[in-house]
Amino acid sequence: MTTELPRSLDGTGPDRLMSVVHRLVGGVEWLHRNSRRRTAPPSPVDRDIPLVISETRDEADGVRSLRLTRPGGGPLPAWQPGAHLDLLLPSGRKRQYSLCGRPGERSHYRIAVRRLADGAGGSREIHDELAEGDRVVARGPRNAFPFIGGRSYLFVAGGIGITPILPMVRTAMARGADWRLVYTGRSRASMPFLRELAELPAERVWIRPDTEFGIPAAGTELLAHAAEGAAVYACGPVPMITAVRLALPVSAAKGLHWERFSAPPIVDGREFTVELARSGRTVEVPADRTALEAVGEVLPDVAYSCRQGFCGTCHVPLLSGDVLRRSRARGDDLALCVDRGRGHLTVDL
Ligand code: FES
């Protein structure tokens, strides 16, 4: 956990509010270091699975689910709640999506994708260019957000963050565990899988759209539904995860497992340079951008997936330089998405 401070929005100095939040989050991290189970980095999964899109379905405004099957039928590799696929799209883009079907179902996988108009193009390709019958290739499944056995759970999902949470809820139900789900979003129309959730015990599910409450939920509000000693599993946007993390010490919950679906904020970034040895080009990485973003401007096809430092997709061999490690990359690799450099780095790219 770094102690460096975020910059203000105008870039003139440390942001005081974010500095306070950062210190509080740091405290929470320290307090709960032992309550959040450390997980080993996911093993590399090298197999490619050719898949066909056998069904698409609009699940909410801007959210489409894909049902993926083997072209000739047949069972797919097993998966556990929290698992994701790396999807290789026809354009060559690689994107990561949580499996959100029924655990144990191996005749097909289901993923759901929110269309991001200003994203890097993967979600637009899926929404605008892919249709039933089209082929994709998957790698995985692998699991960086494992669901651990317990007796009591609070699930907190924000928007498309419901995707890894949904199989966890079904598994908790099947195990006879005590569970609650809090599901937030901008509006009901934007929240996928509400129809499926309506089939679950209503007293255990709280749907909380901002449009019906006026403001986004506070962390204490989200955690108010936790039973004594409950394990919290949360997936959603950074502000929601931060709110939950800050409120955890004053809740009845015991531990927090979380996954955010956007890149983490850059905390007190310092500029550095990355030399791409194969072309001899040198890329400047500004204080407020990642190496992945900067390198992506000169190498648009540079591979990435999670943008959070855990999937390994963006790792490149480091030839020289001093790395500020913010990922699980090995010592001789650089995770372009989160690692930073001191001064000048040279990579084999
Ligand atoms: S994109 Fe996943 S580790 Fe960088």
GROMACS .gro file of C-alpha atoms and ligand atoms in nm:
model
  353
    1MET     CA    1   0.000   0.000   0.000
    2THR     CA    2   0.156   0.324  -0.105
    3THR     CA    3   0.155   0.630   0.116
    4GLU     CA    4   0.193   0.866  -0.176
    5LEU     CA    5  -0.078   1.126  -0.228
    6PRO     CA    6  -0.308   1.187  -0.524
    7ARG     CA    7  -0.280   1.513  -0.719
    8SER     CA    8  -0.553   1.771  -0.725
    9LEU     CA    9  -0.770   1.782  -1.034
   10ASP     CA   10  -0.589   2.085  -1.167
   11GLY     CA   11  -0.259   1.902  -1.118
   12THR     CA   12  -0.109   2.176  -0.901
   13GLY     CA   13  -0.052   1.976  -0.587
   14PRO     CA   14  -0.176   1.700  -0.362
   15ASP     CA   15  -0.556   1.687  -0.341
   16ARG     CA   16  -0.638   1.744   0.025
   17LEU     CA   17  -0.973   1.565   0.025
   18MET     CA   18  -0.835   1.266  -0.162
   19SER     CA   19  -0.533   1.269   0.068
   20VAL     CA   20  -0.764   1.226   0.367
   21VAL     CA   21  -0.963   0.953   0.189
   22HIS     CA   22  -0.640   0.788   0.089
   23ARG     CA   23  -0.509   0.786   0.444
   24LEU     CA   24  -0.842   0.649   0.570
   25VAL     CA   25  -0.840   0.377   0.306
   26GLY     CA   26  -0.484   0.300   0.400
   27GLY     CA   27  -0.596   0.261   0.760
   28VAL     CA   28  -0.877   0.031   0.657
   29GLU     CA   29  -0.635  -0.174   0.451
   30TRP     CA   30  -0.410  -0.204   0.754
   31LEU     CA   31  -0.694  -0.291   0.989
   32HIS     CA   32  -0.831  -0.554   0.759
   33ARG     CA   33  -0.513  -0.689   0.615
   34ASN     CA   34  -0.575  -1.011   0.801
   35SER     CA   35  -0.947  -1.027   0.735
   36ARG     CA   36  -0.921  -1.013   0.359
   37ARG     CA   37  -0.795  -1.343   0.241
   38ARG     CA   38  -0.489  -1.305   0.025
   39THR     CA   39  -0.523  -1.496  -0.295
   40ALA     CA   40  -0.250  -1.638  -0.506
   41PRO     CA   41  -0.210  -1.484  -0.850
   42PRO     CA   42  -0.423  -1.672  -1.100
   43SER     CA   43  -0.234  -1.940  -1.285
   44PRO     CA   44  -0.172  -1.862  -1.650
   45VAL     CA   45  -0.431  -2.029  -1.868
   46ASP     CA   46  -0.288  -2.103  -2.207
   47ARG     CA   47  -0.567  -2.300  -2.369
   48ASP     CA   48  -0.773  -2.126  -2.633
   49ILE     CA   49  -1.139  -2.224  -2.649
   50PRO     CA   50  -1.314  -2.150  -2.978
   51LEU     CA   51  -1.668  -2.040  -2.904
   52VAL     CA   52  -1.974  -1.934  -3.097
   53ILE     CA   53  -2.222  -1.671  -2.982
   54SER     CA   54  -2.537  -1.881  -2.958
   55GLU     CA   55  -2.761  -1.611  -2.812
   56THR     CA   56  -2.755  -1.241  -2.734
   57ARG     CA   57  -3.000  -1.071  -2.504
   58ASP     CA   58  -3.047  -0.709  -2.397
   59GLU     CA   59  -3.046  -0.718  -2.018
   60ALA     CA   60  -3.074  -0.342  -1.948
   61ASP     CA   61  -3.008  -0.011  -2.121
   62GLY     CA   62  -2.667  -0.056  -2.283
   63VAL     CA   63  -2.609  -0.403  -2.137
   64ARG     CA   64  -2.613  -0.715  -2.351
   65SER     CA   65  -2.550  -1.071  -2.242
   66LEU     CA   66  -2.384  -1.328  -2.466
   67ARG     CA   67  -2.437  -1.700  -2.443
   68LEU     CA   68  -2.121  -1.874  -2.561
   69THR     CA   69  -2.106  -2.240  -2.661
   70ARG     CA   70  -1.862  -2.473  -2.834
   71PRO     CA   71  -1.926  -2.465  -3.209
   72GLY     CA   72  -1.997  -2.839  -3.210
   73GLY     CA   73  -2.155  -2.848  -2.865
   74GLY     CA   74  -2.006  -3.029  -2.567
   75PRO     CA   75  -1.910  -2.937  -2.213
   76LEU     CA   76  -1.691  -2.641  -2.134
   77PRO     CA   77  -1.427  -2.625  -1.859
   78ALA     CA   78  -1.575  -2.594  -1.511
   79TRP     CA   79  -1.567  -2.262  -1.329
   80GLN     CA   80  -1.632  -2.118  -0.986
   81PRO     CA   81  -1.818  -1.798  -0.885
   82GLY     CA   82  -1.597  -1.494  -0.940
   83ALA     CA   83  -1.429  -1.648  -1.244
   84HIS     CA   84  -1.377  -1.457  -1.568
   85LEU     CA   85  -1.290  -1.523  -1.928
   86ASP     CA   86  -1.040  -1.343  -2.144
   87LEU     CA   87  -1.227  -1.293  -2.469
   88LEU     CA   88  -1.032  -1.253  -2.791
   89LEU     CA   89  -1.251  -1.054  -3.026
   90PRO     CA   90  -1.236  -1.075  -3.406
   91SER     CA   91  -1.053  -0.739  -3.415
   92GLY     CA   92  -0.773  -0.882  -3.202
   93ARG     CA   93  -0.882  -0.692  -2.894
   94LYS     CA   94  -0.867  -0.889  -2.571
   95ARG     CA   95  -1.116  -0.815  -2.296
   96GLN     CA   96  -1.206  -0.970  -1.966
   97TYR     CA   97  -1.559  -1.053  -1.856
   98SER     CA   98  -1.697  -1.219  -1.545
   99LEU     CA   99  -1.898  -1.535  -1.590
  100CYS     CA  100  -2.251  -1.461  -1.478
  101GLY     CA  101  -2.442  -1.780  -1.561
  102ARG     CA  102  -2.541  -2.056  -1.324
  103PRO     CA  103  -2.246  -2.219  -1.146
  104GLY     CA  104  -2.212  -2.580  -1.257
  105GLU     CA  105  -2.366  -2.508  -1.598
  106ARG     CA  106  -2.109  -2.633  -1.849
  107SER     CA  107  -2.309  -2.646  -2.173
  108HIS     CA  108  -2.248  -2.273  -2.217
  109TYR     CA  109  -2.091  -1.965  -2.061
  110ARG     CA  110  -2.274  -1.639  -2.009
  111ILE     CA  111  -2.114  -1.295  -1.991
  112ALA     CA  112  -2.269  -0.949  -1.990
  113VAL     CA  113  -2.116  -0.637  -2.140
  114ARG     CA  114  -2.203  -0.273  -2.084
  115ARG     CA  115  -2.148  -0.061  -2.393
  116LEU     CA  116  -1.901   0.217  -2.316
  117ALA     CA  117  -1.930   0.487  -2.580
  118ASP     CA  118  -1.599   0.643  -2.479
  119GLY     CA  119  -1.421   0.317  -2.395
  120ALA     CA  120  -1.132   0.161  -2.585
  121GLY     CA  121  -1.362  -0.016  -2.832
  122GLY     CA  122  -1.407  -0.368  -2.696
  123SER     CA  123  -1.761  -0.316  -2.568
  124ARG     CA  124  -1.860  -0.126  -2.883
  125GLU     CA  125  -1.730  -0.412  -3.096
  126ILE     CA  126  -1.937  -0.661  -2.902
  127HIS     CA  127  -2.252  -0.447  -2.912
  128ASP     CA  128  -2.225  -0.304  -3.260
  129GLU     CA  129  -2.043  -0.567  -3.464
  130LEU     CA  130  -2.103  -0.910  -3.314
  131ALA     CA  131  -2.419  -1.113  -3.356
  132GLU     CA  132  -2.548  -1.460  -3.294
  133GLY     CA  133  -2.343  -1.711  -3.493
  134ASP     CA  134  -2.020  -1.510  -3.477
  135ARG     CA  135  -1.706  -1.673  -3.345
  136VAL     CA  136  -1.480  -1.560  -3.061
  137VAL     CA  137  -1.198  -1.726  -2.871
  138ALA     CA  138  -1.184  -1.748  -2.493
  139ARG     CA  139  -0.898  -1.809  -2.255
  140GLY     CA  140  -0.977  -1.931  -1.908
  141PRO     CA  141  -1.183  -1.949  -1.703
  142ARG     CA  142  -0.966  -1.825  -1.422
  143ASN     CA  143  -1.054  -1.672  -1.093
  144ALA     CA  144  -0.904  -1.363  -0.931
  145PHE     CA  145  -1.212  -1.300  -0.712
  146PRO     CA  146  -1.272  -1.636  -0.544
  147PHE     CA  147  -1.578  -1.704  -0.336
  148ILE     CA  148  -1.476  -1.863  -0.009
  149GLY     CA  149  -1.696  -2.086   0.203
  150GLY     CA  150  -1.873  -1.920   0.496
  151ARG     CA  151  -2.200  -1.901   0.682
  152SER     CA  152  -2.306  -1.542   0.634
  153TYR     CA  153  -2.259  -1.305   0.344
  154LEU     CA  154  -2.342  -0.955   0.234
  155PHE     CA  155  -2.313  -0.906  -0.141
  156VAL     CA  156  -2.281  -0.550  -0.269
  157ALA     CA  157  -2.303  -0.490  -0.643
  158GLY     CA  158  -2.294  -0.169  -0.843
  159GLY     CA  159  -2.430  -0.173  -1.199
  160ILE     CA  160  -2.248  -0.422  -1.422
  161GLY     CA  161  -2.064  -0.530  -1.105
  162ILE     CA  162  -2.358  -0.765  -1.053
  163THR     CA  163  -2.196  -1.008  -1.299
  164PRO     CA  164  -1.949  -1.187  -1.064
  165ILE     CA  165  -2.186  -1.141  -0.770
  166LEU     CA  166  -2.484  -1.321  -0.926
  167PRO     CA  167  -2.320  -1.668  -0.928
  168MET     CA  168  -2.199  -1.608  -0.573
  169VAL     CA  169  -2.556  -1.538  -0.461
  170ARG     CA  170  -2.681  -1.855  -0.626
  171THR     CA  171  -2.403  -2.057  -0.465
  172ALA     CA  172  -2.472  -1.910  -0.121
  173MET     CA  173  -2.840  -2.000  -0.165
  174ALA     CA  174  -2.755  -2.354  -0.273
  175ARG     CA  175  -2.533  -2.395   0.033
  176GLY     CA  176  -2.810  -2.279   0.264
  177ALA     CA  177  -2.599  -1.988   0.385
  178ASP     CA  178  -2.735  -1.668   0.533
  179TRP     CA  179  -2.702  -1.395   0.271
  180ARG     CA  180  -2.821  -1.051   0.166
  181LEU     CA  181  -2.773  -0.863  -0.160
  182VAL     CA  182  -2.758  -0.487  -0.202
  183TYR     CA  183  -2.765  -0.387  -0.567
  184THR     CA  184  -2.709  -0.025  -0.666
  185GLY     CA  185  -2.718   0.153  -1.000
  186ARG     CA  186  -2.816   0.477  -1.168
  187SER     CA  187  -3.169   0.363  -1.248
  188ARG     CA  188  -3.363   0.039  -1.275
  189ALA     CA  189  -3.348   0.062  -1.652
  190SER     CA  190  -2.967   0.057  -1.641
  191MET     CA  191  -2.937  -0.236  -1.400
  192PRO     CA  192  -2.903  -0.580  -1.563
  193PHE     CA  193  -3.063  -0.901  -1.438
  194LEU     CA  194  -3.340  -0.743  -1.232
  195ARG     CA  195  -3.582  -1.003  -1.373
  196GLU     CA  196  -3.364  -1.287  -1.246
  197LEU     CA  197  -3.318  -1.121  -0.910
  198ALA     CA  198  -3.694  -1.089  -0.876
  199GLU     CA  199  -3.706  -1.470  -0.853
  200LEU     CA  200  -3.490  -1.468  -0.539
  201PRO     CA  201  -3.633  -1.428  -0.187
  202ALA     CA  202  -3.744  -1.065  -0.182
  203GLU     CA  203  -3.656  -1.015   0.185
  204ARG     CA  204  -3.290  -1.085   0.103
  205VAL     CA  205  -3.254  -0.853  -0.195
  206TRP     CA  206  -3.246  -0.473  -0.180
  207ILE     CA  207  -3.249  -0.295  -0.514
  208ARG     CA  208  -3.128   0.062  -0.470
  209PRO     CA  209  -3.129   0.279  -0.784
  210ASP     CA  210  -2.995   0.633  -0.737
  211THR     CA  211  -3.300   0.770  -0.916
  212GLU     CA  212  -3.523   0.648  -0.634
  213PHE     CA  213  -3.301   0.768  -0.350
  214GLY     CA  214  -3.164   1.092  -0.492
  215ILE     CA  215  -2.799   1.026  -0.416
  216PRO     CA  216  -2.555   0.736  -0.443
  217ALA     CA  217  -2.553   0.512  -0.138
  218ALA     CA  218  -2.316   0.582   0.150
  219GLY     CA  219  -2.090   0.302   0.267
  220THR     CA  220  -2.267   0.273   0.601
  221GLU     CA  221  -2.599   0.240   0.418
  222LEU     CA  222  -2.463  -0.036   0.198
  223LEU     CA  223  -2.322  -0.227   0.494
  224ALA     CA  224  -2.622  -0.175   0.719
  225HIS     CA  225  -2.760  -0.504   0.589
  226ALA     CA  226  -2.461  -0.709   0.702
  227ALA     CA  227  -2.531  -0.970   0.968
  228GLU     CA  228  -2.286  -0.995   1.257
  229GLY     CA  229  -1.964  -1.145   1.125
  230ALA     CA  230  -2.079  -1.154   0.762
  231ALA     CA  231  -1.822  -1.167   0.484
  232VAL     CA  232  -1.875  -0.886   0.233
  233TYR     CA  233  -1.825  -0.944  -0.139
  234ALA     CA  234  -1.840  -0.623  -0.339
  235CYS     CA  235  -1.800  -0.544  -0.708
  236GLY     CA  236  -1.867  -0.210  -0.868
  237PRO     CA  237  -1.726   0.131  -0.948
  238VAL     CA  238  -1.436   0.279  -0.754
  239PRO     CA  239  -1.647   0.523  -0.543
  240MET     CA  240  -1.873   0.240  -0.427
  241ILE     CA  241  -1.581   0.016  -0.336
  242THR     CA  242  -1.409   0.303  -0.154
  243ALA     CA  243  -1.728   0.379   0.039
  244VAL     CA  244  -1.761   0.015   0.146
  245ARG     CA  245  -1.396  -0.008   0.247
  246LEU     CA  246  -1.419   0.307   0.459
  247ALA     CA  247  -1.738   0.195   0.632
  248LEU     CA  248  -1.626  -0.159   0.706
  249PRO     CA  249  -1.469  -0.092   1.049
  250VAL     CA  250  -1.796   0.051   1.183
  251SER     CA  251  -2.015  -0.226   1.042
  252ALA     CA  252  -2.110  -0.569   1.173
  253ALA     CA  253  -1.925  -0.733   0.884
  254LYS     CA  254  -1.606  -0.926   0.941
  255GLY     CA  255  -1.409  -0.904   0.619
  256LEU     CA  256  -1.422  -0.763   0.271
  257HIS     CA  257  -1.349  -0.918  -0.066
  258TRP     CA  258  -1.382  -0.681  -0.355
  259GLU     CA  259  -1.331  -0.631  -0.722
  260ARG     CA  260  -1.361  -0.302  -0.901
  261PHE     CA  261  -1.425  -0.293  -1.270
  262SER     CA  262  -1.220   0.007  -1.369
  263ALA     CA  263  -0.856   0.094  -1.339
  264PRO     CA  264  -0.747   0.208  -0.993
  265PRO     CA  265  -0.669   0.577  -0.956
  266ILE     CA  266  -0.307   0.679  -0.998
  267VAL     CA  267  -0.183   0.785  -0.657
  268ASP     CA  268   0.093   1.049  -0.662
  269GLY     CA  269   0.219   0.941  -1.001
  270ARG     CA  270   0.558   1.065  -1.111
  271GLU     CA  271   0.646   1.097  -1.476
  272PHE     CA  272   0.886   0.847  -1.625
  273THR     CA  273   0.988   0.720  -1.966
  274VAL     CA  274   0.955   0.379  -2.129
  275GLU     CA  275   1.188   0.284  -2.410
  276LEU     CA  276   1.045   0.026  -2.650
  277ALA     CA  277   1.356  -0.174  -2.737
  278ARG     CA  278   1.225  -0.329  -3.058
  279SER     CA  279   1.161   0.004  -3.227
  280GLY     CA  280   1.392   0.224  -3.023
  281ARG     CA  281   1.105   0.463  -2.953
  282THR     CA  282   1.079   0.629  -2.614
  283VAL     CA  283   0.740   0.706  -2.464
  284GLU     CA  284   0.684   0.972  -2.200
  285VAL     CA  285   0.447   0.859  -1.925
  286PRO     CA  286   0.294   1.165  -1.753
  287ALA     CA  287   0.226   1.169  -1.379
  288ASP     CA  288  -0.147   1.120  -1.427
  289ARG     CA  289  -0.142   0.844  -1.688
  290THR     CA  290  -0.042   0.480  -1.696
  291ALA     CA  291   0.235   0.330  -1.906
  292LEU     CA  292  -0.038   0.127  -2.075
  293GLU     CA  293  -0.217   0.442  -2.190
  294ALA     CA  294   0.104   0.609  -2.305
  295VAL     CA  295   0.240   0.302  -2.484
  296GLY     CA  296  -0.105   0.238  -2.630
  297GLU     CA  297  -0.080   0.564  -2.823
  298VAL     CA  298   0.217   0.439  -3.023
  299LEU     CA  299   0.126   0.068  -3.014
  300PRO     CA  300  -0.255   0.059  -3.034
  301ASP     CA  301  -0.262  -0.322  -3.027
  302VAL     CA  302  -0.075  -0.355  -2.700
  303ALA     CA  303  -0.258  -0.629  -2.507
  304TYR     CA  304  -0.438  -0.565  -2.180
  305SER     CA  305  -0.736  -0.694  -1.992
  306CYS     CA  306  -0.800  -0.616  -1.622
  307ARG     CA  307  -0.607  -0.285  -1.604
  308GLN     CA  308  -0.567  -0.357  -1.232
  309GLY     CA  309  -0.239  -0.546  -1.220
  310PHE     CA  310  -0.359  -0.900  -1.161
  311CYS     CA  311  -0.438  -1.073  -1.490
  312GLY     CA  312  -0.090  -1.066  -1.645
  313THR     CA  313  -0.210  -0.975  -1.996
  314CYS     CA  314  -0.011  -0.650  -2.019
  315HIS     CA  315   0.309  -0.781  -1.863
  316VAL     CA  316   0.615  -0.717  -2.078
  317PRO     CA  317   0.976  -0.822  -2.017
  318LEU     CA  318   1.173  -0.551  -1.839
  319LEU     CA  319   1.522  -0.509  -1.980
  320SER     CA  320   1.646  -0.235  -1.749
  321GLY     CA  321   1.528   0.027  -1.502
  322ASP     CA  322   1.391   0.066  -1.154
  323VAL     CA  323   1.022  -0.030  -1.114
  324LEU     CA  324   0.776   0.099  -0.855
  325ARG     CA  325   0.585  -0.226  -0.826
  326ARG     CA  326   0.207  -0.202  -0.799
  327SER     CA  327   0.118  -0.539  -0.946
  328ARG     CA  328   0.190  -0.906  -0.902
  329ALA     CA  329   0.432  -0.906  -1.193
  330ARG     CA  330   0.755  -1.098  -1.148
  331GLY     CA  331   1.077  -0.905  -1.097
  332ASP     CA  332   1.176  -0.920  -1.462
  333ASP     CA  333   0.837  -0.809  -1.596
  334LEU     CA  334   0.659  -0.475  -1.604
  335ALA     CA  335   0.280  -0.456  -1.568
  336LEU     CA  336   0.210  -0.167  -1.803
  337CYS     CA  337  -0.131  -0.102  -1.649
  338VAL     CA  338  -0.023  -0.018  -1.294
  339ASP     CA  339   0.353  -0.045  -1.243
  340ARG     CA  340   0.549   0.275  -1.267
  341GLY     CA  341   0.915   0.355  -1.313
  342ARG     CA  342   1.176   0.572  -1.153
  343GLY     CA  343   1.331   0.765  -1.435
  344HIS     CA  344   1.380   0.549  -1.743
  345LEU     CA  345   1.269   0.193  -1.815
  346THR     CA  346   1.349  -0.023  -2.115
  347VAL     CA  347   1.113  -0.303  -2.210
  348ASP     CA  348   1.119  -0.576  -2.473
  349LEU     CA  349   0.829  -0.444  -2.677
  350FES     S1  350  -0.404  -0.556  -1.784
  350FES    FE1  351  -0.416  -0.708  -1.632
  350FES     S2  352  -0.222  -0.698  -1.533
  350FES    FE2  353  -0.225  -0.529  -1.667
   0.00000   0.00000   0.00000
